[in-house]
Amino acid sequence: AQKVTQTQTSISVMEKTTVTMDCVYETRDSSYFLFWYKQTASGEIVFLIRQDSYKKENATEGHYSLNFQKPKSSIGLIITATQIEDSAVYFCAMRDRNTEGADRLTFGKGTQLIIQP
Amino acid sequence: GPKVLQIPSHQIIDMGQMVTLNCDPVSNHLYFYWYKQILGQQMEFLVNFYNGKVMEKSKLFKDQFSVERPDGSYFTLKIQPTALEDSAVYFCASSSYWGTQYFGPGTRLLVL
């Protein structure tokens, strides 16, 4: 079974700085897909960015980017120029595809990010 | 991003009653999912659904749970009968083939 681990429970940074959130994963698949979502204070879950394992370039999307280190099974999320509204819980997830073609996401426990003014 | 809708946003019911949670997925998506989240903890997969049938379900998907999407209408999760431990937020998601899963805003279910 696949496993996703986020060891940082909570991070607090000042506004306009850069923050990195860690995530490591376990899989036996040679090709896999990694995602970051954020959960806002209202509970909404928002897709941020994804990394397909066969792509060597780190994905970027606006002020989000990924630090994909395949040999270390690591997929860190980097947020530059943080804003107050980036305060949320960030979840790392991996797509798990079974032999019948169905898939599901396995989530980490999340990292709470607090942006201070 | 693409919008998934869920109805109702909140539901309070007595233990033993039936409840149906409704999901309106993204219009061109073919794969549908339910996840469960307790008290802001990690999301846990319940079930996925494609082409009118359940493809995979987790151990959390008890016998009292069922899903369907009759004639392209809402994708539903029915719990009958409900138990106290079913209290949670239930998120629906949908995706295209190999696509990113997009989530609805969740239904907060409280079983008394």
Coordinates of C-alpha atoms in Angstrom, one line a residue:
Chain A
A1 CA 0.0 0.0 0.0
Q2 CA 1.1 3.5 -0.7
K3 CA 2.0 5.9 2.0
V4 CA 2.3 9.7 2.2
T5 CA 4.0 11.4 5.2
Q6 CA 4.0 15.0 6.1
T7 CA 6.1 15.5 9.3
Q8 CA 5.5 19.2 9.8
T9 CA 2.4 19.7 11.8
S10 CA 2.4 23.5 11.7
I11 CA 4.6 26.2 10.2
S12 CA 4.4 29.9 10.9
V13 CA 6.1 32.5 8.6
M14 CA 6.0 36.2 8.0
E15 CA 4.1 37.6 5.1
K16 CA 6.0 38.0 1.8
T17 CA 8.5 35.3 2.6
T18 CA 9.1 31.9 1.0
V19 CA 8.0 28.7 2.7
T20 CA 8.7 25.1 1.9
M21 CA 6.5 22.2 3.1
D22 CA 7.9 18.7 3.1
C23 CA 6.3 15.4 1.9
V24 CA 7.7 12.0 1.4
Y25 CA 6.0 9.1 -0.2
E26 CA 6.3 5.3 -0.6
T27 CA 5.2 3.5 -3.7
R28 CA 6.2 0.4 -5.8
D29 CA 4.9 1.9 -9.0
S30 CA 7.3 3.0 -11.6
S31 CA 5.0 5.8 -12.8
Y32 CA 3.0 7.8 -10.3
F33 CA 1.3 11.1 -9.7
L34 CA 1.7 13.5 -6.8
F35 CA -0.6 16.4 -5.8
W36 CA -0.8 19.2 -3.4
Y37 CA -4.1 20.6 -2.2
K38 CA -5.0 23.2 0.4
Q39 CA -7.9 23.2 2.7
T40 CA -9.1 26.7 3.6
A41 CA -10.7 27.8 6.9
S42 CA -14.1 27.2 5.4
G43 CA -13.2 23.6 4.7
E44 CA -13.0 23.9 0.9
I45 CA -10.3 21.7 -0.7
V46 CA -8.5 23.4 -3.5
F47 CA -6.2 21.8 -6.0
L48 CA -2.8 23.6 -6.3
I49 CA -0.3 21.7 -8.3
R50 CA 0.7 18.2 -9.5
Q51 CA 3.8 16.4 -10.5
D52 CA 3.9 13.4 -12.8
S53 CA 6.8 11.2 -11.9
Y54 CA 8.0 10.7 -15.5
K55 CA 8.6 14.5 -15.9
K56 CA 12.0 15.6 -14.9
E57 CA 11.1 19.3 -14.6
N58 CA 9.7 20.6 -11.3
A59 CA 6.1 21.7 -11.8
T60 CA 5.2 25.4 -11.2
E61 CA 1.9 27.1 -11.0
G62 CA 1.7 30.8 -10.1
H63 CA 3.5 31.3 -6.8
Y64 CA 3.5 27.5 -6.1
S65 CA 6.4 25.3 -7.2
L66 CA 7.5 21.8 -6.4
N67 CA 10.9 20.4 -5.4
F68 CA 10.7 16.9 -6.8
Q69 CA 13.5 14.6 -5.6
K70 CA 12.7 11.2 -7.0
P71 CA 15.7 9.3 -5.5
K72 CA 14.6 10.5 -2.1
S73 CA 10.8 10.0 -2.8
S74 CA 10.3 13.6 -1.8
I75 CA 7.9 16.2 -3.2
G76 CA 8.2 19.5 -1.4
L77 CA 5.8 22.4 -2.0
I78 CA 7.4 25.9 -2.2
I79 CA 5.3 29.0 -1.9
T80 CA 7.0 32.3 -2.7
A81 CA 5.9 35.8 -1.7
T82 CA 3.4 34.4 0.8
Q83 CA 0.2 36.3 1.5
I84 CA -2.2 36.2 4.5
E85 CA -4.7 34.3 2.4
D86 CA -2.2 31.4 2.0
S87 CA -3.0 30.5 5.6
A88 CA -4.5 27.1 5.3
V89 CA -3.8 23.4 5.8
Y90 CA -1.8 21.9 3.0
F91 CA -2.2 18.2 2.0
C92 CA 0.2 16.2 -0.1
A93 CA -1.4 13.3 -2.0
M94 CA -0.4 10.4 -4.2
R95 CA -2.5 8.7 -6.8
D96 CA -2.9 5.0 -6.2
R97 CA -4.0 3.0 -9.2
N98 CA -5.1 -0.5 -8.8
T99 CA -4.9 -3.3 -11.4
E100 CA -8.6 -2.7 -12.5
G101 CA -7.9 0.8 -13.6
A102 CA -9.6 2.6 -10.8
D103 CA -7.7 5.1 -8.8
R104 CA -7.8 6.9 -5.5
L105 CA -5.7 9.5 -3.6
T106 CA -3.8 8.7 -0.5
F107 CA -3.3 11.8 1.6
G108 CA -0.8 12.9 4.1
K109 CA -2.0 14.3 7.5
G110 CA -1.5 17.9 6.4
T111 CA 0.6 20.9 7.4
Q112 CA -1.0 23.9 8.9
L113 CA 0.5 27.1 7.4
I114 CA 0.1 30.3 9.3
I115 CA 1.1 33.6 7.6
Q116 CA 1.8 36.4 10.0
P117 CA 1.5 40.1 8.9
Chain B
G1 CA -10.8 25.5 -11.3
P2 CA -13.7 23.2 -12.2
K3 CA -16.5 23.2 -9.7
V4 CA -18.1 20.2 -7.9
L5 CA -21.2 20.9 -6.0
Q6 CA -22.5 19.1 -2.9
I7 CA -26.0 19.2 -1.4
P8 CA -26.7 19.6 1.5
S9 CA -23.8 21.5 3.1
H10 CA -24.9 20.3 6.6
Q11 CA -27.0 17.4 7.8
I12 CA -28.0 16.4 11.3
I13 CA -29.8 13.1 11.8
D14 CA -30.6 10.6 14.5
M15 CA -28.6 7.4 14.6
G16 CA -30.3 4.7 12.7
Q17 CA -31.9 7.0 10.1
M18 CA -31.0 7.0 6.4
V19 CA -29.1 9.9 4.8
T20 CA -28.3 10.6 1.2
L21 CA -25.5 12.9 0.3
N22 CA -25.6 14.4 -3.2
C23 CA -22.8 15.4 -5.5
D24 CA -23.0 17.3 -8.8
P25 CA -19.6 16.5 -10.5
V26 CA -17.8 18.5 -13.2
S27 CA -19.9 18.1 -16.3
N28 CA -17.4 16.2 -18.6
H29 CA -15.9 14.1 -15.8
L30 CA -16.5 10.3 -15.8
Y31 CA -14.8 9.2 -12.6
F32 CA -16.4 9.9 -9.2
Y33 CA -15.1 9.5 -5.7
W34 CA -16.2 9.9 -2.0
Y35 CA -13.7 10.7 0.8
K36 CA -14.3 11.0 4.5
Q37 CA -12.6 13.5 6.8
I38 CA -13.0 13.5 10.6
L39 CA -12.3 16.7 12.6
G40 CA -10.0 18.3 10.1
Q41 CA -7.7 15.2 10.0
Q42 CA -6.4 13.6 6.8
M43 CA -8.8 12.7 4.0
E44 CA -9.6 9.0 3.6
F45 CA -10.8 7.3 0.5
L46 CA -14.1 5.6 0.6
V47 CA -15.0 4.6 -2.9
N48 CA -14.6 5.3 -6.6
F49 CA -17.2 4.9 -9.3
Y50 CA -17.0 4.7 -13.1
N51 CA -19.4 3.7 -15.8
G52 CA -22.2 2.9 -13.5
K53 CA -20.3 0.7 -11.1
V54 CA -18.0 0.7 -8.0
M55 CA -14.5 0.1 -9.1
E56 CA -12.8 0.1 -5.7
K57 CA -13.8 0.6 -2.1
S58 CA -11.9 0.9 1.1
K59 CA -12.4 -0.8 4.5
L60 CA -14.2 2.4 5.6
F61 CA -16.9 1.8 3.0
K62 CA -19.2 -0.3 5.3
D63 CA -22.0 -2.5 4.1
Q64 CA -24.4 0.3 5.2
F65 CA -22.9 2.5 2.5
S66 CA -24.0 2.6 -1.2
V67 CA -23.3 4.8 -4.2
E68 CA -25.1 5.4 -7.4
R69 CA -25.5 7.9 -10.3
P70 CA -28.9 7.2 -11.9
D71 CA -29.1 8.5 -15.5
G72 CA -26.4 11.1 -15.2
S73 CA -28.0 12.9 -12.3
Y74 CA -26.4 13.4 -8.9
F75 CA -23.7 11.0 -7.8
T76 CA -25.0 10.0 -4.3
L77 CA -23.7 8.4 -1.2
K78 CA -26.4 6.7 0.9
I79 CA -25.9 5.5 4.5
Q80 CA -28.5 3.2 5.9
P81 CA -28.7 2.9 8.8
T82 CA -26.4 5.6 10.1
A83 CA -24.1 5.2 13.2
L84 CA -22.5 7.7 15.5
E85 CA -19.1 7.0 13.9
D86 CA -20.4 8.2 10.6
S87 CA -20.2 11.8 11.8
A88 CA -17.7 13.4 9.6
V89 CA -17.3 15.7 6.5
Y90 CA -17.9 13.8 3.3
F91 CA -16.2 15.1 0.2
C92 CA -17.1 14.2 -3.3
A93 CA -14.6 14.5 -6.1
S94 CA -14.6 13.9 -9.8
S95 CA -12.0 13.6 -12.6
S96 CA -11.4 12.8 -16.2
Y97 CA -9.4 9.8 -17.2
W98 CA -6.0 10.2 -15.5
G99 CA -7.0 13.7 -14.6
T100 CA -6.7 15.7 -11.4
Q101 CA -9.4 15.1 -8.9
Y102 CA -11.5 18.2 -8.1
F103 CA -13.3 18.3 -4.8
G104 CA -16.7 19.7 -3.7
P105 CA -17.1 21.8 -0.6
G106 CA -18.1 18.9 1.5
T107 CA -21.2 17.8 3.5
R108 CA -20.9 18.0 7.2
L109 CA -22.8 15.1 8.7
L110 CA -23.6 14.9 12.4
V111 CA -25.3 11.7 13.7
L112 CA -26.9 12.1 17.1

